[in-house]
Amino acid sequence: MILALEYHRSPGRFVAARGLTSTRMGSRLSGMVAGNVAPLRLVNRQAPELPGDGWTRVTPILSGICGSDLSLLTGHSSPYLSPMTSMPFVPGHEVVGRTMDDLPGVPKGSRVVIDPVLSCAVRGMEPCRWCASGQQSRCDHVTAGRISAGIQTGTCADTGGGWSRQMVAHASQLHVVPDELPDERAVLAEPLACAVHSVRRVPIEPNSTAVIVGAGTVGLLTLIALRELTQVGAVYVIAKHGHQKEKAKALGATAVIEPRKAVRALRRVTTARMHTPEMGADFLLGGVDTVFECTGGASGLDTSLRLARAGGTVVMSGMPSGGVDLTPLWFRELELVGAYCSGADGADFADALRLAGSAPLDGYVGTTYPLARWREALNHAADSGRLGSVKVAFDLAR
């Protein structure tokens, strides 16, 4: 038996959580809701079994709490994803851990990070068109094969997840961590790989302009990827909290802007024209070449669409929630691009591990919690911006 945080389907709790966090006090209530209303429980459960050859048991060391996890627990994840999960599952897809079984090239006891996508190779199936081309995040077979439905580790009943003492992973998911890379940096490899993937989803022309909406984990890591992997010119970051502004400046942001001042500030630096509609927020005619929406919120996407120039691109890096007025998409002929997980047949993870070692990430994982203090951990993660944290994680050794 292993200790694990287990998510189980409960429509009543899902609706209750969504209703509470949709109020004016929703942002302050989200941590409390995640810990007390969400269908999550600390249990002793059977350790997951190895589904077949090429699999290993993994003992998590650190496992991050992601914004998509919080969206699920507070009732804001889309029902669209429900057929692609299997219950009950153990959340946690940002994992650094140690293998418990020998695999070719990955001996027992290796420290690894996990690509969470449960692709054709993981499921023992002939590769679909996307897996065959190295774009596993687009896999068409996430509900088929030798394991239960699940778009990734942390949503599948058979694999377990990082919020537990033990899980299983397929060899194709494993990336060995360099000895010199501390656990606190290695646990950022998965969100870094997602940031690398989002930057590679669109062409970034040399000296072009970009905006990053949101300076939480996703936004800051996207800034690192932009600066390290492209020849982008000016990068403006919209940040809400003081510590986020300081970190964005340290990572090379051209300027950091408060959300309420974003449109006016970008009007000045891009020489665009600002307009104020009868209802709704201000927008620009003109604007920036590429906008990365990194909050997952409806207001973040709404802002992004209002800042992009005609023919520009908006990349959705945060998991979306809520409805948005898409008129700018139509009128300005924008490109709206999704960026889910990582791809490039492992190249994104390789670059993420390299960046995790070289980028100024000390202190990004500033607070960790044992599983027994899970309510406190979720409350902290939900309010991390105000509390001055970037990434909150579970320490499975405690």
CSV table of C-alpha atoms in Angstrom, one decimal:
chain,number,residue,atom,x,y,z
A,1,MET,CA,0.0,0.0,0.0
A,2,ILE,CA,1.2,3.5,-0.8
A,3,LEU,CA,0.1,7.0,0.4
A,4,ALA,CA,-1.5,9.0,-2.4
A,5,LEU,CA,-3.8,11.9,-3.0
A,6,GLU,CA,-6.7,10.5,-5.1
A,7,TYR,CA,-9.1,12.4,-7.3
A,8,HIS,CA,-12.5,10.8,-7.8
A,9,ARG,CA,-15.5,11.9,-9.9
A,10,SER,CA,-18.1,13.9,-7.9
A,11,PRO,CA,-20.3,16.1,-10.1
A,12,GLY,CA,-21.8,17.7,-7.0
A,13,ARG,CA,-18.5,18.8,-5.6
A,14,PHE,CA,-17.3,19.9,-9.0
A,15,VAL,CA,-20.3,22.2,-9.4
A,16,ALA,CA,-20.0,23.4,-5.8
A,17,ALA,CA,-16.3,24.3,-6.3
A,18,ARG,CA,-17.0,26.1,-9.5
A,19,GLY,CA,-19.8,28.1,-8.0
A,20,LEU,CA,-17.7,29.2,-5.0
A,21,THR,CA,-14.7,30.3,-7.0
A,22,SER,CA,-16.8,32.1,-9.6
A,23,THR,CA,-17.8,34.7,-7.0
A,24,ARG,CA,-16.0,38.1,-6.6
A,25,MET,CA,-13.9,36.5,-3.9
A,26,GLY,CA,-13.1,33.5,-6.1
A,27,SER,CA,-9.3,34.0,-6.2
A,28,ARG,CA,-9.1,34.1,-2.4
A,29,LEU,CA,-11.4,31.1,-2.1
A,30,SER,CA,-9.7,28.9,-4.6
A,31,GLY,CA,-7.2,27.4,-2.2
A,32,MET,CA,-9.8,26.7,0.4
A,33,VAL,CA,-12.1,25.1,-2.2
A,34,ALA,CA,-9.3,22.9,-3.6
A,35,GLY,CA,-8.5,21.7,-0.1
A,36,ASN,CA,-12.1,21.3,1.3
A,37,VAL,CA,-14.7,21.0,-1.5
A,38,ALA,CA,-12.8,19.3,-4.4
A,39,PRO,CA,-13.2,15.6,-4.7
A,40,LEU,CA,-9.7,14.8,-3.4
A,41,ARG,CA,-8.7,12.6,-0.6
A,42,LEU,CA,-5.5,11.3,1.1
A,43,VAL,CA,-5.7,7.5,1.0
A,44,ASN,CA,-3.6,4.3,1.3
A,45,ARG,CA,-4.1,2.5,-2.0
A,46,GLN,CA,-2.5,-0.3,-3.9
A,47,ALA,CA,0.6,0.7,-5.8
A,48,PRO,CA,0.0,0.7,-9.6
A,49,GLU,CA,1.1,-2.5,-11.4
A,50,LEU,CA,3.5,-2.5,-14.3
A,51,PRO,CA,1.4,-2.7,-17.4
A,52,GLY,CA,4.0,-4.7,-19.4
A,53,ASP,CA,7.6,-4.7,-20.7
A,54,GLY,CA,9.3,-1.4,-21.0
A,55,TRP,CA,7.8,0.0,-17.8
A,56,THR,CA,9.3,0.9,-14.4
A,57,ARG,CA,8.1,1.8,-11.0
A,58,VAL,CA,9.1,5.4,-10.0
A,59,THR,CA,9.4,6.8,-6.5
A,60,PRO,CA,8.7,10.6,-6.8
A,61,ILE,CA,11.0,13.0,-5.1
A,62,LEU,CA,9.3,16.3,-5.8
A,63,SER,CA,6.1,16.8,-7.7
A,64,GLY,CA,4.8,20.2,-8.7
A,65,ILE,CA,1.3,21.7,-8.3
A,66,CYS,CA,0.3,23.1,-11.7
A,67,GLY,CA,-2.3,25.6,-12.7
A,68,SER,CA,-4.1,23.0,-14.6
A,69,ASP,CA,-4.3,20.9,-11.4
A,70,LEU,CA,-5.9,23.8,-9.6
A,71,SER,CA,-8.3,24.4,-12.4
A,72,LEU,CA,-9.5,20.8,-12.0
A,73,LEU,CA,-9.8,21.0,-8.3
A,74,THR,CA,-11.7,24.3,-8.3
A,75,GLY,CA,-14.2,23.2,-11.0
A,76,HIS,CA,-12.8,25.3,-13.8
A,77,SER,CA,-11.4,22.6,-16.1
A,78,SER,CA,-13.4,22.0,-19.3
A,79,PRO,CA,-15.9,19.1,-19.5
A,80,TYR,CA,-14.4,18.5,-22.9
A,81,LEU,CA,-11.5,16.6,-21.2
A,82,SER,CA,-13.7,14.3,-19.2
A,83,PRO,CA,-13.7,11.3,-21.7
A,84,MET,CA,-9.9,11.4,-21.7
A,85,THR,CA,-9.5,10.6,-18.0
A,86,SER,CA,-10.1,7.5,-15.9
A,87,MET,CA,-11.2,7.4,-12.3
A,88,PRO,CA,-10.0,7.4,-9.7
A,89,PHE,CA,-6.6,9.0,-10.6
A,90,VAL,CA,-3.7,10.4,-8.7
A,91,PRO,CA,-2.8,13.9,-9.9
A,92,GLY,CA,0.8,15.1,-10.5
A,93,HIS,CA,2.6,15.3,-13.8
A,94,GLU,CA,5.5,17.6,-12.9
A,95,VAL,CA,7.7,14.9,-11.4
A,96,VAL,CA,11.4,14.2,-10.6
A,97,GLY,CA,11.9,10.8,-9.2
A,98,ARG,CA,14.0,7.6,-9.0
A,99,THR,CA,13.4,4.5,-11.0
A,100,MET,CA,12.8,1.2,-9.2
A,101,ASP,CA,13.4,-1.2,-12.1
A,102,ASP,CA,16.1,-1.7,-14.8
A,103,LEU,CA,15.4,-0.5,-18.3
A,104,PRO,CA,17.7,-0.3,-21.3
A,105,GLY,CA,19.8,2.8,-20.8
A,106,VAL,CA,18.0,3.7,-17.6
A,107,PRO,CA,19.3,1.5,-14.7
A,108,LYS,CA,17.5,1.0,-11.5
A,109,GLY,CA,18.0,4.0,-9.2
A,110,SER,CA,18.3,6.6,-12.0
A,111,ARG,CA,17.0,10.0,-11.3
A,112,VAL,CA,14.5,11.0,-14.0
A,113,VAL,CA,11.9,13.5,-15.1
A,114,ILE,CA,8.8,12.3,-16.8
A,115,ASP,CA,7.2,13.4,-20.1
A,116,PRO,CA,3.6,12.9,-19.0
A,117,VAL,CA,2.0,12.4,-22.4
A,118,LEU,CA,0.5,8.9,-22.6
A,119,SER,CA,1.2,8.3,-26.3
A,120,CYS,CA,1.0,5.3,-28.6
A,121,ALA,CA,4.4,4.0,-27.5
A,122,VAL,CA,3.2,4.1,-23.9
A,123,ARG,CA,-0.1,2.3,-24.8
A,124,GLY,CA,1.6,-0.5,-26.8
A,125,MET,CA,-0.1,0.6,-30.1
A,126,GLU,CA,1.1,1.2,-33.6
A,127,PRO,CA,1.9,4.9,-33.8
A,128,CYS,CA,-0.8,7.2,-35.0
A,129,ARG,CA,0.2,9.9,-37.6
A,130,TRP,CA,1.2,12.3,-34.9
A,131,CYS,CA,3.3,10.0,-32.8
A,132,ALA,CA,5.0,8.8,-36.0
A,133,SER,CA,6.0,12.3,-36.7
A,134,GLY,CA,7.4,13.0,-33.2
A,135,GLN,CA,4.4,15.1,-32.1
A,136,GLN,CA,3.2,12.9,-29.3
A,137,SER,CA,1.2,15.7,-27.6
A,138,ARG,CA,-1.3,15.3,-30.5
A,139,CYS,CA,-1.7,11.6,-30.0
A,140,ASP,CA,-5.1,10.3,-31.3
A,141,HIS,CA,-5.0,7.1,-29.0
A,142,VAL,CA,-5.2,8.6,-25.5
A,143,THR,CA,-8.3,6.6,-24.7
A,144,ALA,CA,-7.1,3.2,-26.2
A,145,GLY,CA,-4.4,0.6,-25.7
A,146,ARG,CA,-3.1,-1.3,-22.7
A,147,ILE,CA,-3.8,1.4,-20.1
A,148,SER,CA,-7.0,3.3,-19.2
A,149,ALA,CA,-7.9,6.6,-20.8
A,150,GLY,CA,-5.7,9.6,-19.8
A,151,ILE,CA,-4.2,12.4,-21.8
A,152,GLN,CA,-1.2,12.3,-19.5
A,153,THR,CA,0.2,10.9,-16.3
A,154,GLY,CA,-1.8,12.4,-13.5
A,155,THR,CA,-5.2,11.8,-15.3
A,156,CYS,CA,-5.0,8.0,-15.8
A,157,ALA,CA,-6.1,5.5,-13.2
A,158,ASP,CA,-3.5,2.9,-14.2
A,159,THR,CA,-0.3,4.9,-14.0
A,160,GLY,CA,-0.6,6.8,-10.7
A,161,GLY,CA,0.7,10.3,-10.5
A,162,GLY,CA,3.3,12.4,-8.7
A,163,TRP,CA,1.2,13.2,-5.7
A,164,SER,CA,1.9,9.7,-4.3
A,165,ARG,CA,4.8,7.6,-3.0
A,166,GLN,CA,4.9,5.4,-6.1
A,167,MET,CA,3.8,5.5,-9.7
A,168,VAL,CA,4.7,3.8,-13.0
A,169,ALA,CA,6.1,5.2,-16.2
A,170,HIS,CA,7.1,3.9,-19.6
A,171,ALA,CA,10.7,4.0,-20.9
A,172,SER,CA,9.6,6.5,-23.7
A,173,GLN,CA,8.6,9.0,-21.0
A,174,LEU,CA,11.8,9.0,-19.1
A,175,HIS,CA,14.6,11.6,-19.3
A,176,VAL,CA,17.6,11.1,-17.1
A,177,VAL,CA,18.5,14.1,-15.0
A,178,PRO,CA,22.2,15.2,-15.0
A,179,ASP,CA,23.9,14.6,-11.7
A,180,GLU,CA,24.7,18.3,-11.2
A,181,LEU,CA,21.1,19.4,-11.6
A,182,PRO,CA,19.3,19.8,-8.2
A,183,ASP,CA,15.9,18.3,-7.6
A,184,GLU,CA,14.4,21.8,-7.2
A,185,ARG,CA,15.5,22.7,-10.7
A,186,ALA,CA,14.8,19.3,-12.3
A,187,VAL,CA,11.1,19.4,-11.2
A,188,LEU,CA,10.8,22.5,-13.4
A,189,ALA,CA,11.8,20.5,-16.5
A,190,GLU,CA,8.3,19.5,-17.5
A,191,PRO,CA,6.8,23.0,-17.4
A,192,LEU,CA,10.0,24.3,-19.1
A,193,ALA,CA,9.5,21.7,-21.9
A,194,CYS,CA,6.0,23.0,-22.3
A,195,ALA,CA,7.3,26.6,-22.6
A,196,VAL,CA,9.9,25.5,-25.2
A,197,HIS,CA,7.1,23.8,-27.2
A,198,SER,CA,4.9,26.8,-27.1
A,199,VAL,CA,7.7,29.0,-28.4
A,200,ARG,CA,8.4,26.5,-31.2
A,201,ARG,CA,4.7,26.4,-32.2
A,202,VAL,CA,5.0,29.6,-34.2
A,203,PRO,CA,7.7,31.3,-36.2
A,204,ILE,CA,9.4,34.1,-34.2
A,205,GLU,CA,11.0,36.5,-36.7
A,206,PRO,CA,14.3,38.2,-35.7
A,207,ASN,CA,13.7,41.5,-33.9
A,208,SER,CA,9.9,40.9,-33.8
A,209,THR,CA,7.9,42.0,-30.8
A,210,ALA,CA,6.1,39.8,-28.3
A,211,VAL,CA,4.0,40.1,-25.2
A,212,ILE,CA,3.7,37.5,-22.4
A,213,VAL,CA,0.4,37.8,-20.6
A,214,GLY,CA,0.9,36.5,-17.0
A,215,ALA,CA,4.2,36.1,-15.1
A,216,GLY,CA,3.5,32.9,-13.1
A,217,THR,CA,5.4,29.8,-13.7
A,218,VAL,CA,4.3,29.4,-17.3
A,219,GLY,CA,4.9,33.0,-18.2
A,220,LEU,CA,8.4,33.2,-16.7
A,221,LEU,CA,9.5,30.0,-18.3
A,222,THR,CA,8.1,31.1,-21.6
A,223,LEU,CA,10.3,34.3,-21.3
A,224,ILE,CA,13.3,32.1,-20.7
A,225,ALA,CA,12.5,30.0,-23.8
A,226,LEU,CA,11.9,33.1,-26.0
A,227,ARG,CA,15.2,34.7,-25.0
A,228,GLU,CA,17.3,31.5,-25.2
A,229,LEU,CA,15.8,29.9,-28.3
A,230,THR,CA,14.8,32.7,-30.6
A,231,GLN,CA,16.1,36.1,-31.9
A,232,VAL,CA,13.0,37.9,-30.7
A,233,GLY,CA,13.4,41.7,-30.2
A,234,ALA,CA,11.3,43.4,-27.5
A,235,VAL,CA,9.4,41.2,-25.1
A,236,TYR,CA,6.9,42.9,-22.8
A,237,VAL,CA,5.6,41.0,-19.8
A,238,ILE,CA,2.3,41.7,-18.1
A,239,ALA,CA,2.7,40.9,-14.4
A,240,LYS,CA,0.5,41.4,-11.5
A,241,HIS,CA,2.7,41.0,-8.5
A,242,GLY,CA,5.9,42.6,-7.4
A,243,HIS,CA,8.1,39.5,-7.2
A,244,GLN,CA,6.9,38.5,-10.7
A,245,LYS,CA,8.0,41.9,-12.1
A,246,GLU,CA,11.4,41.5,-10.5
A,247,LYS,CA,11.9,38.0,-11.9
A,248,ALA,CA,10.7,39.0,-15.4
A,249,LYS,CA,13.2,41.9,-15.5
A,250,ALA,CA,16.0,39.5,-14.4
A,251,LEU,CA,15.1,37.2,-17.2
A,252,GLY,CA,15.4,39.8,-19.9
A,253,ALA,CA,12.0,41.4,-20.3
A,254,THR,CA,12.2,44.7,-22.2
A,255,ALA,CA,9.5,46.1,-19.9
A,256,VAL,CA,7.1,44.8,-17.3
A,257,ILE,CA,3.6,46.2,-17.3
A,258,GLU,CA,0.7,46.1,-14.8
A,259,PRO,CA,-2.4,44.5,-16.3
A,260,ARG,CA,-4.6,47.6,-16.0
A,261,LYS,CA,-2.0,49.7,-17.8
A,262,ALA,CA,-1.2,47.1,-20.5
A,263,VAL,CA,-3.1,48.6,-23.5
A,264,ARG,CA,-2.0,52.2,-22.9
A,265,ALA,CA,1.7,51.2,-22.3
A,266,LEU,CA,1.8,49.1,-25.5
A,267,ARG,CA,0.1,51.8,-27.5
A,268,ARG,CA,3.0,54.1,-26.7
A,269,VAL,CA,5.8,51.6,-27.5
A,270,THR,CA,4.2,50.2,-30.7
A,271,THR,CA,2.8,53.5,-31.9
A,272,ALA,CA,-0.6,51.8,-32.3
A,273,ARG,CA,-3.9,53.5,-31.9
A,274,MET,CA,-6.0,52.8,-28.8
A,275,HIS,CA,-9.8,52.6,-29.0
A,276,THR,CA,-12.5,52.3,-26.3
A,277,PRO,CA,-15.7,50.4,-27.2
A,278,GLU,CA,-19.1,51.2,-25.7
A,279,MET,CA,-18.7,48.0,-23.6
A,280,GLY,CA,-15.6,46.0,-22.8
A,281,ALA,CA,-11.9,46.7,-22.5
A,282,ASP,CA,-9.7,49.0,-24.7
A,283,PHE,CA,-7.9,47.6,-27.7
A,284,LEU,CA,-5.2,48.5,-30.2
A,285,LEU,CA,-5.2,49.0,-33.9
A,286,GLY,CA,-1.6,48.1,-34.4
A,287,GLY,CA,0.1,46.2,-31.6
A,288,VAL,CA,2.6,43.4,-31.3
A,289,ASP,CA,3.5,40.5,-33.5
A,290,THR,CA,3.0,37.6,-31.1
A,291,VAL,CA,1.2,37.3,-27.8
A,292,PHE,CA,1.7,34.3,-25.4
A,293,GLU,CA,-1.4,33.9,-23.2
A,294,CYS,CA,0.0,32.2,-20.0
A,295,THR,CA,-2.7,32.6,-17.4
A,296,GLY,CA,-5.4,30.2,-18.6
A,297,GLY,CA,-8.0,32.8,-17.7
A,298,ALA,CA,-10.7,34.3,-19.9
A,299,SER,CA,-9.4,37.8,-19.1
A,300,GLY,CA,-5.9,36.9,-20.2
A,301,LEU,CA,-7.1,35.6,-23.6
A,302,ASP,CA,-9.3,38.6,-24.0
A,303,THR,CA,-6.4,40.9,-23.3
A,304,SER,CA,-4.1,38.9,-25.7
A,305,LEU,CA,-6.6,39.3,-28.6
A,306,ARG,CA,-6.8,43.1,-28.0
A,307,LEU,CA,-3.0,43.5,-28.1
A,308,ALA,CA,-2.0,41.6,-31.3
A,309,ARG,CA,-1.5,43.5,-34.5
A,310,ALA,CA,-3.6,42.6,-37.6
A,311,GLY,CA,-2.3,39.3,-38.9
A,312,GLY,CA,-0.5,38.7,-35.7
A,313,THR,CA,-0.5,35.5,-33.6
A,314,VAL,CA,-1.9,34.6,-30.2
A,315,VAL,CA,-0.5,31.4,-28.6
A,316,MET,CA,-2.6,29.8,-25.9
A,317,SER,CA,-0.1,28.3,-23.4
A,318,GLY,CA,-2.4,28.3,-20.4
A,319,MET,CA,-5.2,25.8,-20.2
A,320,PRO,CA,-8.3,27.9,-21.2
A,321,SER,CA,-11.3,28.5,-19.1
A,322,GLY,CA,-14.3,30.8,-19.7
A,323,GLY,CA,-15.8,32.5,-22.7
A,324,VAL,CA,-14.1,35.3,-24.7
A,325,ASP,CA,-15.3,37.8,-27.3
A,326,LEU,CA,-13.6,36.5,-30.5
A,327,THR,CA,-14.4,39.5,-32.6
A,328,PRO,CA,-10.7,40.7,-32.7
A,329,LEU,CA,-9.8,37.2,-34.0
A,330,TRP,CA,-12.2,37.7,-36.9
A,331,PHE,CA,-11.7,41.4,-37.6
A,332,ARG,CA,-7.9,41.5,-37.3
A,333,GLU,CA,-7.4,38.1,-39.0
A,334,LEU,CA,-5.3,36.8,-36.2
A,335,GLU,CA,-3.8,33.4,-35.9
A,336,LEU,CA,-4.9,31.6,-32.6
A,337,VAL,CA,-2.6,28.7,-31.8
A,338,GLY,CA,-2.8,26.1,-29.1
A,339,ALA,CA,0.3,24.8,-27.3
A,340,TYR,CA,-0.2,21.7,-25.3
A,341,CYS,CA,2.5,19.8,-23.4
A,342,SER,CA,5.8,19.2,-25.3
A,343,GLY,CA,6.7,17.6,-28.6
A,344,ALA,CA,9.7,17.4,-31.0
A,345,ASP,CA,10.3,13.7,-30.1
A,346,GLY,CA,12.1,14.5,-26.9
A,347,ALA,CA,14.0,17.5,-28.1
A,348,ASP,CA,11.9,19.9,-26.1
A,349,PHE,CA,12.7,18.0,-22.9
A,350,ALA,CA,16.4,17.9,-23.8
A,351,ASP,CA,16.4,21.7,-24.1
A,352,ALA,CA,14.4,22.1,-21.0
A,353,LEU,CA,16.9,20.1,-18.9
A,354,ARG,CA,19.7,22.2,-20.4
A,355,LEU,CA,17.8,25.5,-19.6
A,356,ALA,CA,17.0,24.2,-16.1
A,357,GLY,CA,20.7,24.0,-15.4
A,358,SER,CA,21.7,27.4,-16.9
A,359,ALA,CA,18.8,29.8,-16.3
A,360,PRO,CA,18.6,31.8,-13.1
A,361,LEU,CA,16.0,29.6,-11.4
A,362,ASP,CA,17.2,29.4,-7.8
A,363,GLY,CA,14.3,29.9,-5.4
A,364,TYR,CA,11.6,29.2,-8.0
A,365,VAL,CA,10.6,26.1,-6.0
A,366,GLY,CA,10.7,27.9,-2.7
A,367,THR,CA,8.2,26.0,-0.7
A,368,THR,CA,7.5,22.2,-0.5
A,369,TYR,CA,5.0,20.3,1.6
A,370,PRO,CA,4.6,16.7,2.6
A,371,LEU,CA,1.4,14.9,1.4
A,372,ALA,CA,-0.1,15.1,4.9
A,373,ARG,CA,-0.2,18.9,4.6
A,374,TRP,CA,-1.9,18.8,1.2
A,375,ARG,CA,-4.7,21.2,2.0
A,376,GLU,CA,-2.1,23.8,3.1
A,377,ALA,CA,-0.1,23.1,-0.1
A,378,LEU,CA,-3.0,23.6,-2.4
A,379,ASN,CA,-4.0,26.8,-0.5
A,380,HIS,CA,-0.5,28.1,-1.0
A,381,ALA,CA,-0.3,27.2,-4.6
A,382,ALA,CA,-3.7,28.9,-5.4
A,383,ASP,CA,-2.4,32.1,-3.7
A,384,SER,CA,1.2,31.8,-4.8
A,385,GLY,CA,1.3,35.1,-6.7
A,386,ARG,CA,0.3,37.1,-3.7
A,387,LEU,CA,2.5,35.1,-1.4
A,388,GLY,CA,5.6,35.6,-3.5
A,389,SER,CA,6.0,32.0,-4.8
A,390,VAL,CA,6.6,30.7,-8.3
A,391,LYS,CA,6.2,27.0,-7.9
A,392,VAL,CA,4.8,25.0,-4.9
A,393,ALA,CA,5.6,21.3,-4.8
A,394,PHE,CA,5.1,18.2,-2.8
A,395,ASP,CA,8.2,16.7,-1.2
A,396,LEU,CA,7.5,12.9,-1.2
A,397,ALA,CA,10.5,12.2,1.0
A,398,ARG,CA,8.8,13.9,4.0
